[in-house]
Amino acid sequence: MGFLQIASAHKAYHTPEGAQVRALDDVTIDVRNNEFLTLLGPSGCGKTTLLKCIAGFEDLDGGDLLLEGRSLKGVPAHRRPFNTVFQNYALFPHMTIAQNIGYGLDVAGVRKPERDRRVGEALEMVGLSGFDSRRPAQLSGGQQQRVALARSLVLKPRVLLLDEPLSALDRKMRETMQIELKNLQHSVGITFIFVTHDQEEALAMSDRIAVLSNGRLQQIGRSTEVYDTPANEFVANFVGTSNLFTGRVTERNDRLLTIETANGRRLAARSDGFAVGDGVTLVLRPEHLRIAEPGEGGAGCTIEGTVKDAVFVGSIVHVHVDVGFGRTAILHHRHERAGASAAVAPGASVRIAYSPESVHLIAAAGG
Amino acid sequence: MIAGDTVRSRRRRALLLLLAPVTLLLGVFFLVPLGIMVVYSVLEPGLYGGVEWTWYPFNYGRILGWPLNDYEEFDPIYLSIFLGSLKIACLTVLFSLLICYPAAFWVSRMGERRKNFVLFLITLPFFANLLVRIYAWLLLLRPTGFINTLLQGLGLIAQPLDMLFTSFAVVLGMVYIFTPFMFLPIYANVEKLDYSLVRASQDLGATPLQTFLRVILPLTAPGIVGGSIIVFIPALGNFIVPAFLGGSKVQMTGNLIERSFLQSRDWPFGAALALLIMASVVLVLMIQLTRAARTQTKGAV
């Protein structure tokens, strides 16, 4: 493959106090052609730094960027075949919408008939035909967003870089734009590199997700891979909600493992590749947990607890269960219209049940 | 409805009360003297100062070319002094712009503490008396002054440079005085410039020069225009700098006005000169205002 290779990228900053912050620490990503790749991570994880380095606004301290095998070292931002959609859109306030979209064509010296035709096409593509002579200030946030997209896509870049472009929009608008962006990416066939701290957004839109933390790449894979089989505790916690229990494998019966935690809790899990004595972390997703029926439950597949809170969020109820030793487990309970919620009222004693197949196991660090 | 009306009338009364002092001040100390100037400029000069109350348009005539034939001759010197003043004012604007525009970018990207310190330094000259500062330039520029002594000491020149009492000295002094007035409006504008727009321009393929001409310059134009007007107006009428650094060789309209009032005691002539300067300034402002209005309506479409 080797479309756009980010090869062991390093970048450090110095804080005003003189401390060194590693913004990028040996990050290697092979970006594929025509894919929708999301760089996901909390603020300060290095995702925006990486985007700026790809765009050419900043230089890497070490490592390299290769576009189809050719290094981009020393190529200034205005000569890279990449375009950026900025977080605040960065539309030129002194130009009309048409002038904004035509800007890149103008500075490249594209002749007027072709320029006007392409600007018209770009406006149509984002559904803003007829807005040509307006000014950015006269448009809503969502419309400005579309102009920023059109302004970049009209240049037919090899890669479109998007720096948290949806964060300024309200929830409904954001969800609409997520679908639109995804469809747009399919129809234009351009590689999108999308930066966000919103894991739901990442899961909804991406072909692949690269999770970053403290400047290091934690995991890269398809959305479902990252969600179902997180590589470490950070990914398990950051992408979706997880209930984590750390312990040591004490028994192995074919593929059925028994894991004993430091508190003496015994939990079952079905998995390959672990032996007795291995340190592991169990990842239990809230949707895989349920309230056990009285008398039900196999050995090791239940956890006793007391309901602390039940948060109604619509189709489901988030039930927070105190499972002892200062730990709280979260499970998703299907909401039912009448009654039936007495079982999850705060204070109720419950048993949480799960199936050993639904557990994902992470090898403990250093274990 | 009734409550709304009372609130509104109360607001109006409060507004009038607030505006009264400034209205009074401008009325008494600006409009009335201006009126006196307008009236005096078309009256006959008195023999020992003051005016004779007869219609006499020839004060303007002496400057613009229709003198009272049997009594005075048209002297183009006044027009040429006026044009000379215009040239010096324009050069002052140009050079202070060339100094302040890059400096504003430089300062705007400094850290908070350094920035405040630099801004303090820029306003520092106001703490010293203007005459003292002009005298300092006199000492620097004269043939036995610091600059000539230094250059001669270094062996770079054999004869002292003739810098004092030249247009160069006048423009230098004016630029020196008016730099803060140019700097502050430009700085206020540059400080607001959204740097992500510069990034966006680069990102869309613009070279640094294209980014400057198409994005940075148009967005900082209001500061440039504002600073230029604030410098141009007082520079055109300035008389202290040419009086000290221009001597008798470089005359500006300001000196002419000062002499008409205080030395030749020809008040109507001085008033006519002053009003002509004012008219040219108002003309410049009107051009700017109509241009600004046009860009605004263009923006609203």
XYZ file of C-alpha atoms in Angstrom:
668
model
C 0.000 0.000 0.000
C 1.929 2.985 1.273
C -0.278 5.894 0.293
C 0.581 8.300 3.080
C 3.068 6.927 5.566
C 3.645 8.505 8.917
C 6.935 6.878 9.874
C 7.944 7.003 13.555
C 7.001 10.647 13.915
C 8.514 12.526 16.843
C 7.719 16.022 18.016
C 8.476 17.709 21.338
C 7.489 21.073 22.733
C 9.060 23.129 25.436
C 6.709 24.692 27.939
C 7.511 28.227 29.125
C 8.751 26.642 32.362
C 11.363 24.746 30.369
C 9.818 21.306 30.674
C 9.733 19.116 27.588
C 6.392 17.767 26.431
C 6.352 14.894 23.994
C 3.530 15.709 21.629
C 4.347 12.861 19.263
C 6.346 9.875 20.406
C 7.210 7.365 17.710
C 3.885 7.416 15.891
C 3.707 5.181 12.830
C 0.519 5.056 10.772
C -0.010 3.782 7.246
C -2.832 5.864 5.847
C -4.632 4.052 3.037
C -5.919 5.661 -0.115
C -9.584 6.715 -0.001
C -10.090 5.798 3.620
C -11.778 7.752 6.376
C -9.195 7.671 9.156
C -9.936 9.230 12.528
C -7.276 10.361 14.965
C -8.987 9.964 18.319
C -7.745 10.991 21.729
C -8.220 13.359 24.656
C -6.987 16.936 24.406
C -3.221 17.083 24.519
C -2.770 13.588 23.113
C -0.945 14.856 20.026
C -3.660 14.358 17.430
C -3.810 18.034 16.423
C -0.015 18.249 16.389
C 0.089 15.302 14.014
C -2.485 16.967 11.768
C -0.468 20.201 11.725
C 2.663 18.271 10.820
C 0.855 16.543 7.961
C -0.537 19.876 6.745
C 2.958 21.354 6.897
C 2.286 24.049 9.503
C 4.815 22.413 11.772
C 7.853 20.240 11.215
C 8.542 16.863 12.772
C 11.562 16.607 15.066
C 12.164 13.056 13.936
C 10.698 10.487 11.595
C 9.217 11.233 8.218
C 6.072 11.699 6.182
C 5.946 9.936 2.851
C 3.320 10.506 0.193
C 3.449 7.585 -2.216
C 7.014 6.981 -1.192
C 8.212 10.570 -1.542
C 9.265 12.420 1.596
C 7.403 15.623 2.419
C 10.313 16.944 4.450
C 10.920 20.605 3.611
C 7.785 20.912 1.468
C 5.951 24.048 2.705
C 2.232 23.920 3.519
C 1.180 25.772 0.371
C 2.884 23.202 -1.855
C 1.433 20.074 -0.235
C -1.528 18.461 -2.004
C -3.435 18.443 1.283
C -6.136 20.807 2.455
C -7.426 21.474 5.912
C -10.868 22.178 7.329
C -10.173 24.210 10.449
C -11.932 23.946 13.765
C -13.238 27.519 13.543
C -13.615 27.127 9.723
C -11.226 30.102 9.132
C -13.361 31.533 6.336
C -12.084 34.835 4.971
C -14.502 37.422 6.403
C -13.758 40.016 3.717
C -14.720 37.726 0.845
C -18.010 36.371 -0.414
C -18.771 32.673 -0.266
C -17.881 32.274 -3.928
C -14.615 34.165 -3.417
C -13.806 31.986 -0.411
C -14.357 28.801 -2.372
C -12.538 30.169 -5.413
C -9.553 31.350 -3.359
C -7.374 28.305 -3.882
C -8.169 28.277 -7.602
C -7.404 32.000 -7.870
C -3.999 31.772 -6.230
C -3.208 28.780 -8.425
C -4.028 30.877 -11.492
C -6.977 28.819 -12.750
C -8.742 30.646 -15.597
C -12.039 32.311 -14.847
C -14.468 30.081 -16.815
C -13.061 26.924 -15.242
C -12.816 28.564 -11.828
C -16.454 29.673 -11.933
C -17.597 26.260 -13.085
C -15.710 24.455 -10.321
C -16.901 26.917 -7.662
C -20.468 26.334 -8.862
C -20.006 22.570 -8.649
C -18.512 22.812 -5.172
C -21.410 24.974 -3.971
C -23.851 22.477 -5.384
C -22.008 19.563 -3.794
C -22.469 21.044 -0.311
C -26.018 22.223 -1.046
C -25.316 25.950 -0.966
C -26.150 26.978 -4.536
C -27.390 30.545 -4.557
C -25.277 31.581 -1.586
C -22.351 32.762 -3.768
C -22.579 36.457 -2.961
C -23.219 36.167 0.772
C -20.562 36.825 3.385
C -19.434 34.198 5.922
C -20.904 36.246 8.799
C -24.357 35.890 7.248
C -24.273 32.085 7.385
C -25.110 29.675 10.193
C -22.440 27.486 11.755
C -23.465 24.465 9.701
C -23.438 26.463 6.488
C -20.000 27.910 7.277
C -18.843 24.377 7.860
C -20.025 23.383 4.389
C -18.297 26.376 2.825
C -15.049 25.366 4.523
C -15.476 21.858 3.123
C -16.240 23.130 -0.357
C -13.275 25.521 -0.226
C -10.937 22.609 0.428
C -12.555 19.981 -1.799
C -12.714 22.271 -4.832
C -8.932 21.881 -5.038
C -9.236 18.077 -5.273
C -6.604 17.443 -2.595
C -4.991 14.022 -2.159
C -5.845 14.145 1.536
C -8.423 16.253 3.367
C -7.458 17.048 6.948
C -10.299 17.877 9.322
C -9.461 19.422 12.691
C -12.435 18.815 15.007
C -14.708 20.482 12.468
C -17.961 19.458 14.149
C -17.173 20.531 17.694
C -18.767 23.957 17.321
C -22.099 22.605 16.097
C -25.081 21.631 18.213
C -25.860 17.954 18.681
C -28.517 17.517 15.985
C -26.489 19.447 13.419
C -23.430 17.437 14.341
C -25.194 14.149 13.731
C -26.456 15.353 10.355
C -22.998 16.520 9.369
C -21.451 13.204 10.445
C -23.576 11.365 7.923
C -23.017 14.016 5.261
C -19.265 13.965 5.745
C -19.180 10.208 5.497
C -21.254 10.244 2.293
C -19.166 13.070 0.887
C -15.998 11.115 1.502
C -17.452 8.157 -0.382
C -18.588 10.241 -3.332
C -15.408 12.295 -3.785
C -13.066 9.378 -3.134
C -10.540 11.438 -1.212
C -8.682 10.267 1.889
C -10.053 11.996 4.970
C -7.997 12.333 8.147
C -10.378 13.469 10.824
C -9.315 14.635 14.280
C -11.722 14.394 17.190
C -11.899 13.803 20.917
C -15.454 12.502 20.597
C -15.377 8.695 20.503
C -19.006 8.402 19.369
C -18.220 10.626 16.401
C -15.167 8.514 15.622
C -17.135 5.253 15.792
C -19.929 6.628 13.649
C -17.835 7.949 10.789
C -14.530 6.167 10.472
C -13.264 3.318 8.367
C -10.372 3.095 10.776
C -9.600 4.760 14.087
C -6.154 5.573 15.450
C -6.314 6.109 19.202
C -3.612 8.409 20.586
C -2.665 9.195 24.147
C 0.312 11.133 25.506
C 1.763 11.354 22.038
C 1.785 7.597 21.502
C -0.324 5.500 19.178
C -2.383 3.172 21.393
C -4.271 1.221 18.780
C -5.261 1.456 15.141
C -7.988 -0.581 13.544
C -11.518 -0.683 12.231
C -14.145 0.949 14.471
C -15.546 -2.423 15.563
C -12.062 -3.799 16.260
C -11.172 -0.859 18.463
C -14.466 -1.104 20.302
C -14.686 -4.885 20.668
C -11.038 -5.689 21.261
C -9.351 -2.669 22.844
C -5.592 -3.120 22.985
C -5.162 -1.703 26.460
C -7.010 -0.174 29.398
C -6.709 3.334 28.008
C -8.489 2.404 24.793
C -11.071 0.365 26.709
C -11.912 3.367 28.859
C -11.680 6.026 26.193
C -13.656 4.317 23.449
C -17.059 3.606 24.905
C -17.663 2.788 28.566
C -15.963 -0.193 30.146
C -16.065 -2.027 33.432
C -12.534 -3.182 34.091
C -11.472 -5.862 36.559
C -7.819 -6.743 36.942
C -6.676 -10.107 38.261
C -4.696 -13.255 37.639
C -5.728 -16.445 35.842
C -6.081 -19.150 38.491
C -7.788 -21.935 36.561
C -8.020 -22.982 32.986
C -10.555 -25.453 31.774
C -10.337 -25.770 27.984
C -11.099 -22.166 26.948
C -12.901 -21.211 30.132
C -10.690 -19.203 32.448
C -11.243 -18.290 36.058
C -9.681 -14.999 37.057
C -9.232 -14.001 40.663
C -8.913 -10.326 41.486
C -6.846 -8.882 44.313
C -10.041 -8.622 46.363
C -10.751 -12.328 45.995
C -13.509 -11.861 43.452
C -13.657 -14.797 41.047
C -14.777 -14.038 37.478
C -15.151 -16.278 34.453
C -14.097 -15.503 30.905
C -13.774 -17.506 27.722
C -10.628 -16.802 25.755
C -7.605 -18.259 24.029
C -4.033 -17.409 24.616
C -3.808 -17.043 28.355
C -2.320 -19.506 30.809
C -2.659 -19.981 34.527
C -0.699 -17.280 36.328
C -1.082 -14.613 33.630
C -2.107 -11.130 34.769
C -5.163 -9.955 32.839
C -7.740 -7.187 32.756
C -11.330 -8.069 31.965
C -13.227 -5.594 29.816
C -16.985 -5.793 30.345
C -19.081 -3.478 28.211
C -22.235 -2.127 29.900
C -24.455 -3.555 27.158
C -23.164 -7.063 27.891
C -24.191 -6.877 31.516
C -27.729 -7.546 32.683
C -29.632 -7.937 35.901
C -29.815 -11.683 36.684
C -33.150 -13.416 37.268
C -33.518 -14.874 40.774
C -31.854 -18.305 40.953
C -30.087 -17.819 37.612
C -26.394 -17.653 36.995
C -23.427 -19.895 36.390
C -20.398 -19.937 38.627
C -18.184 -16.901 38.231
C -20.511 -15.183 35.763
C -22.303 -13.042 38.312
C -21.349 -10.079 40.462
C -23.320 -9.137 43.563
C -24.039 -5.476 44.194
C -26.344 -2.678 45.241
C -27.889 -0.206 42.841
C -26.469 3.275 43.445
C -28.057 5.259 40.630
C -30.311 4.639 37.687
C -29.906 7.280 34.988
C -32.674 7.314 32.440
C -31.321 8.390 29.043
C -34.192 7.368 26.745
C -34.205 3.904 25.260
C -32.024 2.551 28.050
C -31.291 3.126 31.715
C -27.682 3.459 32.846
C -27.573 1.532 36.114
C -24.652 2.222 38.415
C -24.112 -0.730 40.733
C -21.883 -0.673 43.796
C -20.089 -4.028 43.585
C -18.015 -3.610 46.720
C -14.361 -2.710 47.340
C -15.143 0.843 46.235
C -15.915 -0.248 42.673
C -18.906 0.732 40.607
C -20.058 -1.199 37.586
C -22.233 0.359 34.920
C -24.762 -1.670 32.999
C -27.294 -0.786 30.345
C -30.785 -1.865 31.248
C -33.494 -1.750 28.626
C -36.107 0.809 29.502
C -39.662 -0.472 29.882
C -42.692 1.730 29.907
C -44.634 0.627 32.941
C -43.174 -0.548 36.247
C -40.524 -3.236 35.920
C -37.940 -0.694 36.968
C -38.308 -1.516 40.670
C -35.429 -3.975 40.243
C -33.071 -1.106 39.353
C -34.294 1.402 41.943
C -31.433 2.822 44.043
C -30.799 0.673 47.087
C -32.002 -2.562 45.515
C -29.716 -5.595 45.832
C -28.963 -7.080 42.430
C -26.858 -9.702 40.808
C -25.177 -8.741 37.562
C -24.864 -11.516 35.035
C -22.763 -11.744 31.879
C -21.787 -14.381 29.434
C -18.111 -15.427 29.494
C -17.971 -15.062 25.686
C -18.679 -11.338 25.893
C -15.574 -10.645 27.984
C -12.529 -9.185 26.264
C -9.240 -9.834 28.003
C -6.221 -7.546 27.972
C -2.836 -8.829 29.048
C -1.711 -6.829 32.070
C 1.123 -4.429 31.337
C 4.435 -6.042 32.165
C 2.649 -9.261 33.140
C -47.234 50.929 27.047
C -47.272 53.788 29.533
C -44.447 52.235 31.498
C -42.479 51.810 28.281
C -42.942 55.437 27.361
C -41.805 56.670 30.744
C -38.774 54.454 30.572
C -37.983 55.751 27.117
C -38.408 59.403 28.041
C -36.368 58.880 31.168
C -33.654 57.304 29.051
C -33.751 60.225 26.657
C -33.433 62.705 29.505
C -30.491 60.771 30.921
C -28.853 60.766 27.505
C -29.287 64.517 27.121
C -27.815 65.031 30.557
C -24.837 62.889 29.686
C -24.290 64.614 26.360
C -24.729 68.146 27.715
C -21.167 68.747 28.981
C -19.458 67.620 25.800
C -21.967 69.515 23.646
C -21.376 72.660 25.654
C -17.617 72.248 25.517
C -17.517 71.661 21.770
C -20.072 74.388 21.144
C -18.229 77.067 23.080
C -14.653 76.134 22.356
C -14.889 74.641 18.883
C -17.916 75.836 16.910
C -17.827 79.451 18.072
C -14.103 79.966 17.337
C -14.559 78.204 14.018
C -17.410 80.574 13.206
C -15.230 83.559 14.109
C -12.491 82.192 11.820
C -14.921 81.777 8.933
C -16.219 85.329 9.365
C -12.735 86.853 9.797
C -11.423 85.071 6.728
C -13.661 87.177 4.506
C -13.048 90.498 6.275
C -10.440 93.143 5.507
C -7.318 93.036 7.709
C -6.997 95.921 10.156
C -3.906 98.067 10.006
C -2.493 96.890 13.357
C -4.190 93.505 13.702
C -7.876 92.928 14.152
C -10.333 93.361 11.271
C -12.287 95.986 9.369
C -15.898 94.928 8.954
C -15.997 95.037 5.151
C -16.479 92.128 2.687
C -13.042 91.139 1.427
C -12.643 87.807 -0.400
C -9.067 88.584 -1.392
C -7.529 86.730 1.538
C -8.418 83.581 -0.367
C -7.539 85.390 -3.584
C -3.982 85.975 -2.446
C -3.532 82.256 -1.967
C -5.542 80.850 -4.845
C -4.973 83.449 -7.578
C -7.411 86.350 -7.645
C -5.685 89.128 -5.696
C -6.952 92.686 -5.373
C -5.045 93.899 -8.398
C -4.129 97.450 -7.645
C -3.064 96.617 -4.111
C -1.561 93.119 -4.003
C -0.041 90.665 -6.440
C -0.865 86.991 -6.707
C 2.019 85.149 -5.203
C 2.168 81.398 -6.006
C 4.503 80.987 -3.023
C 1.507 80.253 -0.792
C 0.261 77.524 -3.065
C 3.713 76.023 -3.342
C 4.121 76.115 0.448
C 0.766 74.407 0.731
C 1.784 71.731 -1.771
C 5.106 71.374 0.047
C 3.230 70.828 3.324
C 1.066 68.248 1.606
C 4.180 66.476 0.391
C 5.792 66.489 3.839
C 2.582 65.248 5.463
C 2.326 62.434 2.907
C 5.971 61.455 3.401
C 5.423 61.472 7.167
C 2.468 59.115 6.740
C 4.437 56.884 4.391
C 7.518 56.521 6.563
C 5.681 56.092 9.846
C 3.558 53.443 8.097
C 6.670 51.634 6.904
C 7.992 51.627 10.468
C 4.788 50.828 12.312
C 3.177 48.162 10.138
C 5.893 45.519 10.505
C 6.489 46.580 14.112
C 2.826 46.001 14.945
C 3.075 42.389 13.738
C 6.262 41.900 15.680
C 4.805 43.277 18.911
C 1.478 41.464 18.519
C 3.275 38.110 18.560
C 5.256 38.805 21.727
C 4.472 37.310 25.100
C 2.021 39.153 27.309
C 4.565 40.789 29.626
C 6.987 41.853 26.941
C 4.114 43.173 24.871
C 2.867 45.399 27.672
C 6.370 46.672 28.265
C 6.842 47.544 24.593
C 3.478 49.294 24.487
C 4.567 51.306 27.505
C 7.808 52.231 25.718
C 5.825 53.441 22.716
C 3.776 55.812 24.839
C 6.820 56.853 26.862
C 7.716 59.911 24.678
C 4.433 61.534 25.715
C 5.836 61.899 29.198
C 8.511 64.304 27.940
C 7.785 67.791 26.698
C 7.454 68.061 22.919
C 9.794 71.053 22.699
C 12.488 69.246 24.634
C 12.231 66.300 22.277
C 12.448 68.536 19.207
C 15.446 70.337 20.698
C 17.104 66.990 21.137
C 16.830 66.407 17.385
C 18.330 69.876 16.844
C 21.344 68.794 18.890
C 21.585 65.498 17.057
C 21.323 66.885 13.534
C 23.276 70.159 13.580
C 26.708 70.324 11.864
C 28.531 70.007 15.198
C 25.918 67.658 16.540
C 26.177 64.096 17.762
C 25.610 62.336 14.437
C 28.114 64.431 12.471
C 30.714 64.215 15.241
C 30.291 60.467 15.383
C 30.535 59.963 11.619
C 33.563 62.238 11.401
C 35.180 60.501 14.351
C 34.730 57.180 12.574
C 36.277 58.730 9.479
C 33.219 58.012 7.353
C 32.779 61.634 6.262
C 35.213 64.536 5.883
C 32.747 67.415 6.005
C 29.730 67.564 8.322
C 26.516 66.557 6.592
C 24.053 69.352 6.088
C 21.044 67.740 7.756
C 19.477 70.488 9.812
C 17.030 72.883 8.148
C 16.215 70.464 5.336
C 13.017 68.651 4.364
C 14.773 65.527 5.569
C 15.055 66.943 9.088
C 11.419 68.030 9.079
C 10.125 64.651 7.876
C 12.396 62.890 10.366
C 11.085 65.014 13.238
C 7.475 64.535 12.164
C 7.840 60.784 11.798
C 9.412 60.722 15.236
C 6.524 62.650 16.797
C 3.700 60.851 15.013
C 4.930 57.250 15.168
C 2.850 56.370 18.270
C -0.276 57.757 16.594
C 0.333 55.521 13.615
C 1.348 52.528 15.677
C -1.601 52.261 18.033
C -4.477 52.011 15.494
C -2.492 49.578 13.348
C -1.558 47.529 16.391
C -5.183 47.385 17.566
C -6.115 46.005 14.149
C -3.209 43.594 13.728
C -3.732 42.238 17.246
C -7.258 41.188 16.246
C -6.104 39.443 13.058
C -7.118 35.799 13.229
C -3.937 33.879 12.515
C -5.866 30.813 11.413
C -6.854 32.801 8.308
C -3.188 33.075 7.389
C -2.876 29.331 7.905
C -5.971 28.737 5.783
C -4.516 30.832 2.986
C -1.245 28.886 3.040
C -3.174 25.674 3.190
C -5.138 26.612 0.072
C -1.913 27.015 -1.823
C -1.192 30.726 -1.569
C 2.449 31.805 -1.518
C 3.495 34.110 1.337
C 3.173 37.140 -0.951
C -0.313 36.101 -2.115
C -1.339 35.535 1.498
C -0.127 39.002 2.395
C -1.806 40.776 -0.509
C -5.105 38.878 -0.460
C -5.671 38.206 3.228
C -3.416 40.124 5.620
C -3.448 43.479 3.858
C -7.232 43.716 3.273
C -7.943 42.644 6.835
C -5.545 45.175 8.350
C -6.505 47.978 5.961
C -8.833 49.673 8.494
C -5.902 50.114 10.906
C -3.668 51.445 8.138
C -6.313 53.941 7.008
C -7.115 55.000 10.574
C -3.476 55.501 11.514
C -2.751 57.359 8.282
C -5.608 59.793 8.841
C -4.653 60.403 12.453
C -1.088 61.197 11.355
C -1.926 63.068 8.173
C -4.250 65.637 9.726
C -1.972 67.036 12.444
C 1.095 66.626 10.204
C -0.423 68.886 7.573
C -0.961 71.726 10.018
C 2.082 71.161 12.199
C 4.284 74.229 12.740
C 6.558 73.354 15.662
C 8.690 70.795 13.832
C 9.297 72.909 10.700
C 9.914 75.946 12.912
C 12.729 74.182 14.738
C 14.103 71.673 12.268
C 13.179 73.389 9.001
C 14.366 76.874 9.951
C 13.635 79.473 7.329
C 14.358 77.066 4.483
C 11.517 74.618 4.947
C 8.212 76.372 5.437
C 4.919 74.678 6.037
C 1.451 76.153 6.010
C 1.432 75.907 9.774
C 4.346 78.334 10.013
C 2.624 80.672 7.593
C -0.512 80.705 9.704
C 1.454 81.252 12.868
C 3.281 84.178 11.304
C 0.126 85.728 9.897
C -1.438 85.823 13.326
C 1.510 86.595 15.570
C 4.019 88.505 13.419
C 2.352 90.240 10.479
C -0.883 90.463 12.484
C -2.947 89.743 9.371
C -5.692 87.765 11.066
C -8.006 87.376 8.064
C -5.193 85.972 5.940
C -4.223 83.486 8.649
C -7.857 82.485 9.043
C -8.169 81.919 5.294
C -5.042 79.715 5.263
C -6.265 77.717 8.244
C -9.653 77.141 6.651
C -8.058 75.973 3.413
C -6.064 73.363 5.348
C -9.211 72.330 7.113
C -11.072 72.064 3.811
C -8.407 69.769 2.387
C -8.499 67.581 5.482
C -12.290 67.380 5.340
C -11.990 66.430 1.671
C -9.643 63.546 2.516
C -11.992 62.382 5.284
C -15.024 62.540 2.987
C -13.286 60.426 0.365
C -12.426 57.877 3.043
C -15.960 57.892 4.471
C -17.630 57.322 1.115
C -15.189 54.507 0.393
C -15.884 52.897 3.752
C -19.635 53.249 3.204
C -19.331 51.639 -0.220
C -17.429 48.609 1.085
C -19.994 48.279 3.854
C -22.981 48.214 1.511
C -21.109 45.771 -0.669
C -20.707 43.564 2.392
C -24.405 43.682 3.242
C -25.643 42.379 -0.114
